[in-house]
Amino acid sequence: MSSSLWFQGQVQAALRQAGGPLLLVRGEGSRVWDDRGRAYLDARSGVWAVTVGYGRPDVAAAVHDQLRRLSFAPLTDAASPVAVDLAARLAAVLPGDLTMVALVPTGSEAVDTALKFARLYHYAGGRRRRRIVISREYATHGSTYAGASLSDPDRGLLRGIGAPISGIRFVPAPYRYRCRFCADGPACTLACAGAVEEAIAREGPDRVAAVIAEPVPGPGGVLVPPDEYWPRLRAICDRDGILLVADEVITGFGRTGRWFASDHWQAVPDLMILGKGMTGGYQTLGAVAMRRHIAERLDRRLIPHGFTYSGHPAACAAALACLRIVDEEGLTVRAATEGARLREGLRRALAACPIVGEIRGLGLMVAVELVEDRGTRTPLRLKARDLDRVAQDLRDRGVLAFVDNPVILAPPLVITERETDDLVEAAAAAVLALGARLPAAR
Ligand SMILES: Cc1ncc(COP(=O)(O)O)c(C=O)c1O
């Protein structure tokens, strides 16, 4: 197919597939259909965004009604009632005293905004030396320059582009299966949290503005931290007056089985970054939620900051509709139960598969980590053509997934028991088929 559309997956999807890129034309519930009428269970939720499912007339109607009433209201010197309502609704579901909400168009712009706010907060408080931001290995914080700079350099988001923005430092993330500190030990030692403390001590506590982290890094491999990790980060930041920033772009709005992943550990961050699932994929919207005293201090040092499409009324209407559905349909609970069903099903189906090292997750974020050898945990390094073959095999079995190592499954929160079982069957079959294709030594 010849087209003028440039898109990220082009190289992988279009060039390698004889039939050209997948053209998705319709969606309903957890499924999407391509232009040839084939259905797929979308275990990518678009890109981690689809929560309440595709094709919901109630969300479409909310957007439609809003567009007919008022199609634009700039968040400069005016606001729309939906933006005001959304901020109030968010404040009601956000943990602790995260009661002030800045709306932006996307998750990446929310990351940029949070970074600027964190530095500005200290500047406005007279602590102008506080510029350093501590991020973590395996992090993904988006594609803008700040988001890419805060992401693990190994993810290649700045490859060929140049230096990251200044003042970013990286520390290890909790990754129990491959922890450099305690993977071989009987229990987690929380040395990864200690690494944050050490980095702060190294830089000088009075030079550190913030620590930013995804509660459960998704694209980085669905790395679920030990229960003590977030409370410990909270305590470390509190001790030195450092802001704790949780990037819940992926984990927010029910995906992990709670409204926000931070709710699992009762560690309220100072700033929370939101996006994706807030509108269930129906519109583009991001947000930075903050504690009131932070917003009040920023008010003293206002800088020009905003985006034309910040808090677009149609996006706010979609978000309000989705929040209502997540609430009314109990989708946080559904994410928890179906996530557990998915993990248990995969564990049963793949118990004897020698290339499966670990199956882990929280709610509907599930990773199947592949190894050469279960004993040594040597990662299975797959060539691009192996990965394409797995992706194609999954498609042939009616599933779209994030195919890499680990293979990641993150279906919409409306997935039914029956669909979860179908997903287990297809994903396990594709992994078993991969194992069978690899040389016997593996
Ligand atoms: C944790 C996290 N933060 C931020 C972003 C950026 O969000 P967006 O793609 O909406 O700009 C992503 C994107 O995948 C993400 O995973």
PDB file of N, CA, C and O in Angstrom, residues 271-332:
ATOM      1  N   LEU A 271       3.301  15.358  43.030  1.00  0.00           N
ATOM      2  CA  LEU A 271       2.750  15.624  41.705  1.00  0.00           C
ATOM      3  C   LEU A 271       2.423  14.280  41.073  1.00  0.00           C
ATOM      4  O   LEU A 271       3.202  13.333  41.206  1.00  0.00           O
ATOM      5  N   MET A 272       1.275  14.215  40.400  1.00  0.00           N
ATOM      6  CA  MET A 272       0.956  12.981  39.686  1.00  0.00           C
ATOM      7  C   MET A 272       0.669  13.324  38.217  1.00  0.00           C
ATOM      8  O   MET A 272      -0.090  14.245  37.922  1.00  0.00           O
ATOM      9  N   ILE A 273       1.305  12.552  37.337  1.00  0.00           N
ATOM     10  CA  ILE A 273       1.166  12.791  35.900  1.00  0.00           C
ATOM     11  C   ILE A 273       0.136  11.808  35.349  1.00  0.00           C
ATOM     12  O   ILE A 273       0.220  10.598  35.609  1.00  0.00           O
ATOM     13  N   LEU A 274      -0.823  12.342  34.595  1.00  0.00           N
ATOM     14  CA  LEU A 274      -1.929  11.519  34.106  1.00  0.00           C
ATOM     15  C   LEU A 274      -2.082  11.655  32.591  1.00  0.00           C
ATOM     16  O   LEU A 274      -1.674  12.650  32.005  1.00  0.00           O
ATOM     17  N   GLY A 275      -2.690  10.669  31.979  1.00  0.00           N
ATOM     18  CA  GLY A 275      -2.929  10.725  30.529  1.00  0.00           C
ATOM     19  C   GLY A 275      -3.743   9.529  30.089  1.00  0.00           C
ATOM     20  O   GLY A 275      -4.617   9.042  30.814  1.00  0.00           O
ATOM     21  N   LYS A 276      -3.415   9.029  28.953  1.00  0.00           N
ATOM     22  CA  LYS A 276      -3.991   7.828  28.345  1.00  0.00           C
ATOM     23  C   LYS A 276      -5.402   7.447  28.810  1.00  0.00           C
ATOM     24  O   LYS A 276      -6.387   7.916  28.273  1.00  0.00           O
ATOM     25  N   GLY A 277      -5.494   6.586  29.828  1.00  0.00           N
ATOM     26  CA  GLY A 277      -6.775   6.020  30.239  1.00  0.00           C
ATOM     27  C   GLY A 277      -7.784   7.029  30.761  1.00  0.00           C
ATOM     28  O   GLY A 277      -8.962   6.693  30.920  1.00  0.00           O
ATOM     29  N   MET A 278      -7.341   8.254  31.002  1.00  0.00           N
ATOM     30  CA  MET A 278      -8.264   9.271  31.540  1.00  0.00           C
ATOM     31  C   MET A 278      -9.464   9.445  30.612  1.00  0.00           C
ATOM     32  O   MET A 278     -10.584   9.631  31.061  1.00  0.00           O
ATOM     33  N   THR A 279      -9.227   9.361  29.297  1.00  0.00           N
ATOM     34  CA  THR A 279     -10.346   9.469  28.352  1.00  0.00           C
ATOM     35  C   THR A 279     -10.652   8.121  27.715  1.00  0.00           C
ATOM     36  O   THR A 279     -11.378   8.061  26.712  1.00  0.00           O
ATOM     37  N   GLY A 280     -10.078   7.069  28.234  1.00  0.00           N
ATOM     38  CA  GLY A 280     -10.323   5.739  27.671  1.00  0.00           C
ATOM     39  C   GLY A 280      -9.917   5.615  26.210  1.00  0.00           C
ATOM     40  O   GLY A 280     -10.335   4.687  25.525  1.00  0.00           O
ATOM     41  N   GLY A 281      -9.125   6.569  25.733  1.00  0.00           N
ATOM     42  CA  GLY A 281      -8.696   6.521  24.337  1.00  0.00           C
ATOM     43  C   GLY A 281      -9.634   7.269  23.392  1.00  0.00           C
ATOM     44  O   GLY A 281      -9.396   7.317  22.187  1.00  0.00           O
ATOM     45  N   TYR A 282     -10.678   7.881  23.931  1.00  0.00           N
ATOM     46  CA  TYR A 282     -11.661   8.553  23.066  1.00  0.00           C
ATOM     47  C   TYR A 282     -11.206   9.944  22.622  1.00  0.00           C
ATOM     48  O   TYR A 282     -11.681  10.459  21.618  1.00  0.00           O
ATOM     49  N   GLN A 283     -10.346  10.570  23.414  1.00  0.00           N
ATOM     50  CA  GLN A 283      -9.853  11.910  23.089  1.00  0.00           C
ATOM     51  C   GLN A 283      -8.446  12.020  23.654  1.00  0.00           C
ATOM     52  O   GLN A 283      -8.017  11.169  24.426  1.00  0.00           O
ATOM     53  N   THR A 284      -7.743  13.079  23.284  1.00  0.00           N
ATOM     54  CA  THR A 284      -6.397  13.229  23.841  1.00  0.00           C
ATOM     55  C   THR A 284      -6.406  14.219  25.010  1.00  0.00           C
ATOM     56  O   THR A 284      -6.935  15.324  24.897  1.00  0.00           O
ATOM     57  N   LEU A 285      -5.851  13.766  26.118  1.00  0.00           N
ATOM     58  CA  LEU A 285      -5.857  14.585  27.335  1.00  0.00           C
ATOM     59  C   LEU A 285      -4.775  14.099  28.302  1.00  0.00           C
ATOM     60  O   LEU A 285      -4.574  12.899  28.466  1.00  0.00           O
ATOM     61  N   GLY A 286      -4.091  15.044  28.894  1.00  0.00           N
ATOM     62  CA  GLY A 286      -3.130  14.733  29.958  1.00  0.00           C
ATOM     63  C   GLY A 286      -3.404  15.670  31.120  1.00  0.00           C
ATOM     64  O   GLY A 286      -4.180  16.624  31.001  1.00  0.00           O
ATOM     65  N   ALA A 287      -2.762  15.402  32.245  1.00  0.00           N
ATOM     66  CA  ALA A 287      -2.966  16.278  33.407  1.00  0.00           C
ATOM     67  C   ALA A 287      -1.797  16.141  34.372  1.00  0.00           C
ATOM     68  O   ALA A 287      -1.118  15.109  34.404  1.00  0.00           O
ATOM     69  N   VAL A 288      -1.587  17.200  35.140  1.00  0.00           N
ATOM     70  CA  VAL A 288      -0.681  17.131  36.294  1.00  0.00           C
ATOM     71  C   VAL A 288      -1.507  17.477  37.518  1.00  0.00           C
ATOM     72  O   VAL A 288      -2.060  18.577  37.612  1.00  0.00           O
ATOM     73  N   ALA A 289      -1.630  16.519  38.417  1.00  0.00           N
ATOM     74  CA  ALA A 289      -2.333  16.771  39.678  1.00  0.00           C
ATOM     75  C   ALA A 289      -1.287  17.153  40.717  1.00  0.00           C
ATOM     76  O   ALA A 289      -0.190  16.591  40.736  1.00  0.00           O
ATOM     77  N   MET A 290      -1.640  18.128  41.577  1.00  0.00           N
ATOM     78  CA  MET A 290      -0.666  18.592  42.572  1.00  0.00           C
ATOM     79  C   MET A 290      -1.330  18.837  43.913  1.00  0.00           C
ATOM     80  O   MET A 290      -2.536  19.076  43.975  1.00  0.00           O
ATOM     81  N   ARG A 291      -0.497  18.799  44.914  1.00  0.00           N
ATOM     82  CA  ARG A 291      -0.979  19.207  46.232  1.00  0.00           C
ATOM     83  C   ARG A 291      -1.191  20.718  46.211  1.00  0.00           C
ATOM     84  O   ARG A 291      -0.468  21.444  45.530  1.00  0.00           O
ATOM     85  N   ARG A 292      -2.178  21.144  46.986  1.00  0.00           N
ATOM     86  CA  ARG A 292      -2.596  22.545  46.905  1.00  0.00           C
ATOM     87  C   ARG A 292      -1.449  23.524  47.196  1.00  0.00           C
ATOM     88  O   ARG A 292      -1.283  24.529  46.511  1.00  0.00           O
ATOM     89  N   HIS A 293      -0.619  23.181  48.173  1.00  0.00           N
ATOM     90  CA  HIS A 293       0.440  24.151  48.531  1.00  0.00           C
ATOM     91  C   HIS A 293       1.436  24.317  47.386  1.00  0.00           C
ATOM     92  O   HIS A 293       2.054  25.376  47.237  1.00  0.00           O
ATOM     93  N   ILE A 294       1.553  23.303  46.544  1.00  0.00           N
ATOM     94  CA  ILE A 294       2.460  23.439  45.397  1.00  0.00           C
ATOM     95  C   ILE A 294       1.852  24.417  44.396  1.00  0.00           C
ATOM     96  O   ILE A 294       2.517  25.343  43.912  1.00  0.00           O
ATOM     97  N   ALA A 295       0.564  24.221  44.112  1.00  0.00           N
ATOM     98  CA  ALA A 295      -0.108  25.127  43.174  1.00  0.00           C
ATOM     99  C   ALA A 295      -0.053  26.558  43.699  1.00  0.00           C
ATOM    100  O   ALA A 295       0.175  27.507  42.937  1.00  0.00           O
ATOM    101  N   GLU A 296      -0.237  26.701  45.009  1.00  0.00           N
ATOM    102  CA  GLU A 296      -0.234  28.064  45.573  1.00  0.00           C
ATOM    103  C   GLU A 296       1.134  28.720  45.408  1.00  0.00           C
ATOM    104  O   GLU A 296       1.238  29.895  45.098  1.00  0.00           O
ATOM    105  N   ARG A 297       2.174  27.924  45.589  1.00  0.00           N
ATOM    106  CA  ARG A 297       3.499  28.530  45.424  1.00  0.00           C
ATOM    107  C   ARG A 297       3.767  28.867  43.941  1.00  0.00           C
ATOM    108  O   ARG A 297       4.368  29.896  43.635  1.00  0.00           O
ATOM    109  N   LEU A 298       3.310  28.008  43.039  1.00  0.00           N
ATOM    110  CA  LEU A 298       3.499  28.298  41.610  1.00  0.00           C
ATOM    111  C   LEU A 298       2.783  29.584  41.224  1.00  0.00           C
ATOM    112  O   LEU A 298       3.249  30.339  40.370  1.00  0.00           O
ATOM    113  N   ASP A 299       1.648  29.846  41.879  1.00  0.00           N
ATOM    114  CA  ASP A 299       0.879  31.067  41.593  1.00  0.00           C
ATOM    115  C   ASP A 299       1.710  32.332  41.835  1.00  0.00           C
ATOM    116  O   ASP A 299       1.475  33.369  41.244  1.00  0.00           O
ATOM    117  N   ARG A 300       2.686  32.196  42.745  1.00  0.00           N
ATOM    118  CA  ARG A 300       3.506  33.369  43.065  1.00  0.00           C
ATOM    119  C   ARG A 300       4.519  33.668  41.968  1.00  0.00           C
ATOM    120  O   ARG A 300       5.104  34.732  41.920  1.00  0.00           O
ATOM    121  N   ARG A 301       4.804  32.676  41.126  1.00  0.00           N
ATOM    122  CA  ARG A 301       5.848  32.828  40.115  1.00  0.00           C
ATOM    123  C   ARG A 301       5.317  32.435  38.753  1.00  0.00           C
ATOM    124  O   ARG A 301       5.905  31.611  38.056  1.00  0.00           O
ATOM    125  N   LEU A 302       4.167  32.954  38.403  1.00  0.00           N
ATOM    126  CA  LEU A 302       3.541  32.499  37.159  1.00  0.00           C
ATOM    127  C   LEU A 302       4.460  32.720  35.962  1.00  0.00           C
ATOM    128  O   LEU A 302       5.071  33.783  35.810  1.00  0.00           O
ATOM    129  N   ILE A 303       4.573  31.687  35.151  1.00  0.00           N
ATOM    130  CA  ILE A 303       5.320  31.833  33.899  1.00  0.00           C
ATOM    131  C   ILE A 303       4.347  31.507  32.776  1.00  0.00           C
ATOM    132  O   ILE A 303       3.337  30.819  33.005  1.00  0.00           O
ATOM    133  N   PRO A 304       4.615  31.970  31.562  1.00  0.00           N
ATOM    134  CA  PRO A 304       3.739  31.572  30.464  1.00  0.00           C
ATOM    135  C   PRO A 304       3.901  30.072  30.249  1.00  0.00           C
ATOM    136  O   PRO A 304       5.007  29.593  29.980  1.00  0.00           O
ATOM    137  N   HIS A 305       2.869  29.326  30.468  1.00  0.00           N
ATOM    138  CA  HIS A 305       2.930  27.879  30.241  1.00  0.00           C
ATOM    139  C   HIS A 305       1.536  27.377  29.906  1.00  0.00           C
ATOM    140  O   HIS A 305       0.600  27.588  30.674  1.00  0.00           O
ATOM    141  N   GLY A 306       1.392  26.733  28.789  1.00  0.00           N
ATOM    142  CA  GLY A 306       0.080  26.201  28.423  1.00  0.00           C
ATOM    143  C   GLY A 306       0.135  25.727  26.989  1.00  0.00           C
ATOM    144  O   GLY A 306       1.104  26.004  26.271  1.00  0.00           O
ATOM    145  N   PHE A 307      -0.864  25.010  26.589  1.00  0.00           N
ATOM    146  CA  PHE A 307      -0.918  24.488  25.223  1.00  0.00           C
ATOM    147  C   PHE A 307      -2.285  24.858  24.649  1.00  0.00           C
ATOM    148  O   PHE A 307      -3.273  24.900  25.380  1.00  0.00           O
ATOM    149  N   THR A 308      -2.325  25.115  23.365  1.00  0.00           N
ATOM    150  CA  THR A 308      -3.578  25.523  22.733  1.00  0.00           C
ATOM    151  C   THR A 308      -4.711  24.567  23.093  1.00  0.00           C
ATOM    152  O   THR A 308      -5.816  24.971  23.423  1.00  0.00           O
ATOM    153  N   TYR A 309      -4.412  23.270  23.043  1.00  0.00           N
ATOM    154  CA  TYR A 309      -5.478  22.283  23.254  1.00  0.00           C
ATOM    155  C   TYR A 309      -5.552  21.761  24.694  1.00  0.00           C
ATOM    156  O   TYR A 309      -6.155  20.726  24.933  1.00  0.00           O
ATOM    157  N   SER A 310      -4.957  22.496  25.628  1.00  0.00           N
ATOM    158  CA  SER A 310      -5.058  22.083  27.039  1.00  0.00           C
ATOM    159  C   SER A 310      -6.517  22.014  27.469  1.00  0.00           C
ATOM    160  O   SER A 310      -7.264  22.979  27.304  1.00  0.00           O
ATOM    161  N   GLY A 311      -6.912  20.885  28.016  1.00  0.00           N
ATOM    162  CA  GLY A 311      -8.261  20.757  28.570  1.00  0.00           C
ATOM    163  C   GLY A 311      -9.348  21.030  27.558  1.00  0.00           C
ATOM    164  O   GLY A 311     -10.361  21.673  27.874  1.00  0.00           O
ATOM    165  N   HIS A 312      -9.158  20.542  26.346  1.00  0.00           N
ATOM    166  CA  HIS A 312     -10.185  20.746  25.310  1.00  0.00           C
ATOM    167  C   HIS A 312     -11.538  20.233  25.811  1.00  0.00           C
ATOM    168  O   HIS A 312     -11.610  19.160  26.418  1.00  0.00           O
ATOM    169  N   PRO A 313     -12.618  21.001  25.576  1.00  0.00           N
ATOM    170  CA  PRO A 313     -13.915  20.595  26.138  1.00  0.00           C
ATOM    171  C   PRO A 313     -14.343  19.187  25.713  1.00  0.00           C
ATOM    172  O   PRO A 313     -14.921  18.452  26.525  1.00  0.00           O
ATOM    173  N   ALA A 314     -14.072  18.796  24.471  1.00  0.00           N
ATOM    174  CA  ALA A 314     -14.482  17.450  24.038  1.00  0.00           C
ATOM    175  C   ALA A 314     -13.704  16.384  24.812  1.00  0.00           C
ATOM    176  O   ALA A 314     -14.248  15.328  25.173  1.00  0.00           O
ATOM    177  N   ALA A 315     -12.432  16.668  25.086  1.00  0.00           N
ATOM    178  CA  ALA A 315     -11.615  15.707  25.842  1.00  0.00           C
ATOM    179  C   ALA A 315     -12.107  15.622  27.285  1.00  0.00           C
ATOM    180  O   ALA A 315     -12.177  14.534  27.869  1.00  0.00           O
ATOM    181  N   CYS A 316     -12.451  16.774  27.847  1.00  0.00           N
ATOM    182  CA  CYS A 316     -12.961  16.766  29.230  1.00  0.00           C
ATOM    183  C   CYS A 316     -14.288  15.999  29.303  1.00  0.00           C
ATOM    184  O   CYS A 316     -14.536  15.255  30.262  1.00  0.00           O
ATOM    185  N   ALA A 317     -15.126  16.184  28.299  1.00  0.00           N
ATOM    186  CA  ALA A 317     -16.406  15.466  28.282  1.00  0.00           C
ATOM    187  C   ALA A 317     -16.168  13.960  28.198  1.00  0.00           C
ATOM    188  O   ALA A 317     -16.827  13.174  28.898  1.00  0.00           O
ATOM    189  N   ALA A 318     -15.214  13.567  27.360  1.00  0.00           N
ATOM    190  CA  ALA A 318     -14.908  12.132  27.254  1.00  0.00           C
ATOM    191  C   ALA A 318     -14.390  11.606  28.582  1.00  0.00           C
ATOM    192  O   ALA A 318     -14.775  10.522  29.041  1.00  0.00           O
ATOM    193  N   ALA A 319     -13.515  12.382  29.222  1.00  0.00           N
ATOM    194  CA  ALA A 319     -12.932  11.931  30.495  1.00  0.00           C
ATOM    195  C   ALA A 319     -14.017  11.789  31.564  1.00  0.00           C
ATOM    196  O   ALA A 319     -14.039  10.792  32.304  1.00  0.00           O
ATOM    197  N   LEU A 320     -14.924  12.755  31.633  1.00  0.00           N
ATOM    198  CA  LEU A 320     -16.004  12.661  32.634  1.00  0.00           C
ATOM    199  C   LEU A 320     -16.849  11.408  32.392  1.00  0.00           C
ATOM    200  O   LEU A 320     -17.211  10.696  33.333  1.00  0.00           O
ATOM    201  N   ALA A 321     -17.141  11.135  31.119  1.00  0.00           N
ATOM    202  CA  ALA A 321     -17.943   9.941  30.801  1.00  0.00           C
ATOM    203  C   ALA A 321     -17.186   8.673  31.193  1.00  0.00           C
ATOM    204  O   ALA A 321     -17.756   7.739  31.773  1.00  0.00           O
ATOM    205  N   CYS A 322     -15.901   8.635  30.910  1.00  0.00           N
ATOM    206  CA  CYS A 322     -15.118   7.429  31.230  1.00  0.00           C
ATOM    207  C   CYS A 322     -14.975   7.224  32.731  1.00  0.00           C
ATOM    208  O   CYS A 322     -15.080   6.095  33.219  1.00  0.00           O
ATOM    209  N   LEU A 323     -14.750   8.317  33.455  1.00  0.00           N
ATOM    210  CA  LEU A 323     -14.629   8.188  34.910  1.00  0.00           C
ATOM    211  C   LEU A 323     -15.921   7.630  35.504  1.00  0.00           C
ATOM    212  O   LEU A 323     -15.913   6.781  36.397  1.00  0.00           O
ATOM    213  N   ARG A 324     -17.043   8.102  34.953  1.00  0.00           N
ATOM    214  CA  ARG A 324     -18.338   7.608  35.447  1.00  0.00           C
ATOM    215  C   ARG A 324     -18.481   6.115  35.162  1.00  0.00           C
ATOM    216  O   ARG A 324     -18.910   5.334  36.014  1.00  0.00           O
ATOM    217  N   ILE A 325     -18.077   5.704  33.967  1.00  0.00           N
ATOM    218  CA  ILE A 325     -18.217   4.289  33.602  1.00  0.00           C
ATOM    219  C   ILE A 325     -17.303   3.407  34.459  1.00  0.00           C
ATOM    220  O   ILE A 325     -17.711   2.343  34.943  1.00  0.00           O
ATOM    221  N   VAL A 326     -16.067   3.849  34.658  1.00  0.00           N
ATOM    222  CA  VAL A 326     -15.141   3.057  35.490  1.00  0.00           C
ATOM    223  C   VAL A 326     -15.760   2.855  36.872  1.00  0.00           C
ATOM    224  O   VAL A 326     -15.736   1.756  37.437  1.00  0.00           O
ATOM    225  N   ASP A 327     -16.367   3.912  37.381  1.00  0.00           N
ATOM    226  CA  ASP A 327     -16.980   3.871  38.696  1.00  0.00           C
ATOM    227  C   ASP A 327     -18.214   2.959  38.685  1.00  0.00           C
ATOM    228  O   ASP A 327     -18.310   1.989  39.444  1.00  0.00           O
ATOM    229  N   GLU A 328     -19.159   3.270  37.792  1.00  0.00           N
ATOM    230  CA  GLU A 328     -20.446   2.558  37.805  1.00  0.00           C
ATOM    231  C   GLU A 328     -20.298   1.078  37.460  1.00  0.00           C
ATOM    232  O   GLU A 328     -21.039   0.237  37.958  1.00  0.00           O
ATOM    233  N   GLU A 329     -19.359   0.754  36.586  1.00  0.00           N
ATOM    234  CA  GLU A 329     -19.223  -0.645  36.173  1.00  0.00           C
ATOM    235  C   GLU A 329     -18.163  -1.405  36.978  1.00  0.00           C
ATOM    236  O   GLU A 329     -17.837  -2.544  36.644  1.00  0.00           O
ATOM    237  N   GLY A 330     -17.648  -0.762  37.995  1.00  0.00           N
ATOM    238  CA  GLY A 330     -16.685  -1.439  38.876  1.00  0.00           C
ATOM    239  C   GLY A 330     -15.460  -1.939  38.122  1.00  0.00           C
ATOM    240  O   GLY A 330     -14.971  -3.057  38.365  1.00  0.00           O
ATOM    241  N   LEU A 331     -14.924  -1.115  37.219  1.00  0.00           N
ATOM    242  CA  LEU A 331     -13.857  -1.613  36.353  1.00  0.00           C
ATOM    243  C   LEU A 331     -12.500  -1.750  37.058  1.00  0.00           C
ATOM    244  O   LEU A 331     -11.633  -2.478  36.577  1.00  0.00           O
ATOM    245  N   THR A 332     -12.344  -1.055  38.194  1.00  0.00           N
ATOM    246  CA  THR A 332     -11.073  -1.258  38.911  1.00  0.00           C
ATOM    247  C   THR A 332     -11.045  -2.688  39.471  1.00  0.00           C
ATOM    248  O   THR A 332     -10.034  -3.375  39.385  1.00  0.00           O
TER     249      THR A 332
END
